XYZ file of C-alpha atoms in Angstrom:
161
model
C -37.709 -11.563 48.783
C -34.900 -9.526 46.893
C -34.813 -9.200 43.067
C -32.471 -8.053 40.932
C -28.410 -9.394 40.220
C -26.224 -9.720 42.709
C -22.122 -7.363 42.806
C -21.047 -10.554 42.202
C -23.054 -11.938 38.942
C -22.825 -7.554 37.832
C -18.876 -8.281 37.746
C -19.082 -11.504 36.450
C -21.020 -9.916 33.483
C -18.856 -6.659 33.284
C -15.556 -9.175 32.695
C -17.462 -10.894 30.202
C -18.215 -7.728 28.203
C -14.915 -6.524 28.542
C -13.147 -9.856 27.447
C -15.007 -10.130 24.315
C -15.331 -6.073 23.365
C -11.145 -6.527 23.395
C -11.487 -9.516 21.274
C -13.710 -7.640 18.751
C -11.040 -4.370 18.779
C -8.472 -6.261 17.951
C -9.859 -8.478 15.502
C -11.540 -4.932 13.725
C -8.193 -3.631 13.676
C -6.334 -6.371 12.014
C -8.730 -6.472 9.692
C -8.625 -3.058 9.075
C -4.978 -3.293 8.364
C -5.561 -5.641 5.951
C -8.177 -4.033 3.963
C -5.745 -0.574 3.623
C -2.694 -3.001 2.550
C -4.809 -4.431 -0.170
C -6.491 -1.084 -1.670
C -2.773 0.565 -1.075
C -1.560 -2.617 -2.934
C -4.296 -2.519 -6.332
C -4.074 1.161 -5.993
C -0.456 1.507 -6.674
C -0.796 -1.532 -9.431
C -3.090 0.847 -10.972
C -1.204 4.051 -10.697
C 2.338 2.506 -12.117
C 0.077 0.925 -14.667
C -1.937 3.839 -15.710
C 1.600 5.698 -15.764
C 3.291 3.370 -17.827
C 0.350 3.811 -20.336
C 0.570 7.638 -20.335
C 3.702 7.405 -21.138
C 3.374 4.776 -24.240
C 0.439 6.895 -25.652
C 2.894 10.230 -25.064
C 6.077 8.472 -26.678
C 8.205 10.525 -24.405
C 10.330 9.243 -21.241
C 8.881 9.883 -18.494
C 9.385 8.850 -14.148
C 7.349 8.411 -11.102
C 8.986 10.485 -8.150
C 8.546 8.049 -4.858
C 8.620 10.631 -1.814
C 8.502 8.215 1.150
C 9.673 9.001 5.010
C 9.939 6.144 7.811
C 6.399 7.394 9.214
C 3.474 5.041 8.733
C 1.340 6.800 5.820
C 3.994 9.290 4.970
C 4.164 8.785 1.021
C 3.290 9.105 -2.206
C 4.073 8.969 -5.820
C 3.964 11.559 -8.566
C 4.038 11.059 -12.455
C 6.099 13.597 -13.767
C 8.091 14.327 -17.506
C 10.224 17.758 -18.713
C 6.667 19.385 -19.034
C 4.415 18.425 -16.368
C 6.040 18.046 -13.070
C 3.010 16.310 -11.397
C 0.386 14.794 -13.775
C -0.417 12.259 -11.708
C -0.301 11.789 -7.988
C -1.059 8.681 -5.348
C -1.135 10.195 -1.929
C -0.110 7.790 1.099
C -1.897 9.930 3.056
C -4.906 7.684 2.176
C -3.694 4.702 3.614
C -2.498 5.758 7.304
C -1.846 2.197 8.483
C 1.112 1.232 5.386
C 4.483 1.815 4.941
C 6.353 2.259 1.415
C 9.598 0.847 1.216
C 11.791 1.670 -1.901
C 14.485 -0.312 -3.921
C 14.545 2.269 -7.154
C 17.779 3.968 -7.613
C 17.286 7.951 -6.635
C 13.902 7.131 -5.727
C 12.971 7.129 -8.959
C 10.660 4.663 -11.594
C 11.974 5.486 -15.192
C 9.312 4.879 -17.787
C 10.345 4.841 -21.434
C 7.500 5.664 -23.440
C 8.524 4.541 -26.902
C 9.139 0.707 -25.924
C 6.952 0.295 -22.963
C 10.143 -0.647 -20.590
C 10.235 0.123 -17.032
C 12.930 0.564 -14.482
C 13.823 -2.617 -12.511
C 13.290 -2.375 -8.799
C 9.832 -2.595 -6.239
C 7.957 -1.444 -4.117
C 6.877 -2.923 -0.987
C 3.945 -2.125 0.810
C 3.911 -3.117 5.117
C 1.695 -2.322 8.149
C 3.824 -1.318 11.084
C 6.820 -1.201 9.156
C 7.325 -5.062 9.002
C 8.908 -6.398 5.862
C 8.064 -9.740 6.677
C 4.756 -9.279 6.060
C 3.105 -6.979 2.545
C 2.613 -6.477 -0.969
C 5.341 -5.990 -3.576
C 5.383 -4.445 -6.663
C 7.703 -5.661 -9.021
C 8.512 -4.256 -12.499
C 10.887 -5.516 -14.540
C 12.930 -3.720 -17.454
C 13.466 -6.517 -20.053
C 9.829 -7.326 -20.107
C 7.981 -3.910 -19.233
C 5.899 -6.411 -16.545
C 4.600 -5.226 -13.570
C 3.216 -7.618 -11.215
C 1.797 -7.250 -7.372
C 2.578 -10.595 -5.106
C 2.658 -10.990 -1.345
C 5.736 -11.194 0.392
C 4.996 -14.400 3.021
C 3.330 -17.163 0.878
C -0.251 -16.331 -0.468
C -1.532 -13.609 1.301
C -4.326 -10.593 0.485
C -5.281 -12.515 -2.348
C -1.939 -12.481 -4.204
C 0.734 -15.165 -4.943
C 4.037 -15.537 -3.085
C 6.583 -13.469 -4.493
């Protein structure tokens, strides 16, 4: 009498595997994506937020340089004023899987120290380099606010824009 499996229950098995090893990739890499847009997201909160206080405590204008290029990853941000041209950096570089997109005239946030005001415009952070689906920053000049939201409905734990 013959043990072991058969080529046919081996194959069987080997499709199996392979069916749910490709569910588990993707799933691992969506949810990868996901994590990096979030700590991208409460990273940059905290940067424009930590900049915007640094230049209250300084009582002297001072901007965020966004240096951004259509590649995936391929940003960052430096706090800069007349005296130090980079006091504060958030590399992109950190974040391989999101985008930065940019609505700040010359690619620039303006922080006035005195008053706590900040340029109007945002931010948006995307995997793949889809809009439809990120964080935003928003900041506001009449109010100094700067908020974080999602940009589809309620998504990585943050409102709808």
């Amino acid at each position: 009498m013959c043990r072991g499996f058969s080529l046919l229950e081996l194959l069987t098995s080997l499709v199996i595997v392979g069916v749910l090893l490709s569910i588990g990739l993707s799933y691992s890499l969506v949810t990868q994506r996901t994590q990096q847009i979030k700590s991208a997201g409460e990273e940059l909160l905290s940067f424009v937020e930590t900049a915007k206080s640094i230049a209250q405590s300084r009582k002297t204008p001072m901007w965020i340089d966004v240096r951004s290029s259509t590649q995936v990853g391929d940003w960052s941000l430096h706090l800069a004023d007349e005296l130090d041209p980079e006091s504060l950096i958030l590399d992109g570089q950190r974040f391989p899987l999101v985008a930065l997109h940019i609505t700040y005239l010359d690619d620039r946030i303006v922080l006035l120290g005195e008053r706590g005001k900040i340029s109007n415009g945002s931010l948006t952070l995307m995997t793949d380099n889809d809009a439809a689906e990120g964080l935003k920053l928003i900041t506001s000049y009449g109010a100094g606010r700067v908020r974080l939201c999602s940009v589809s409905g309620a998504a990585y734990g943050y409102p709808a824009c």
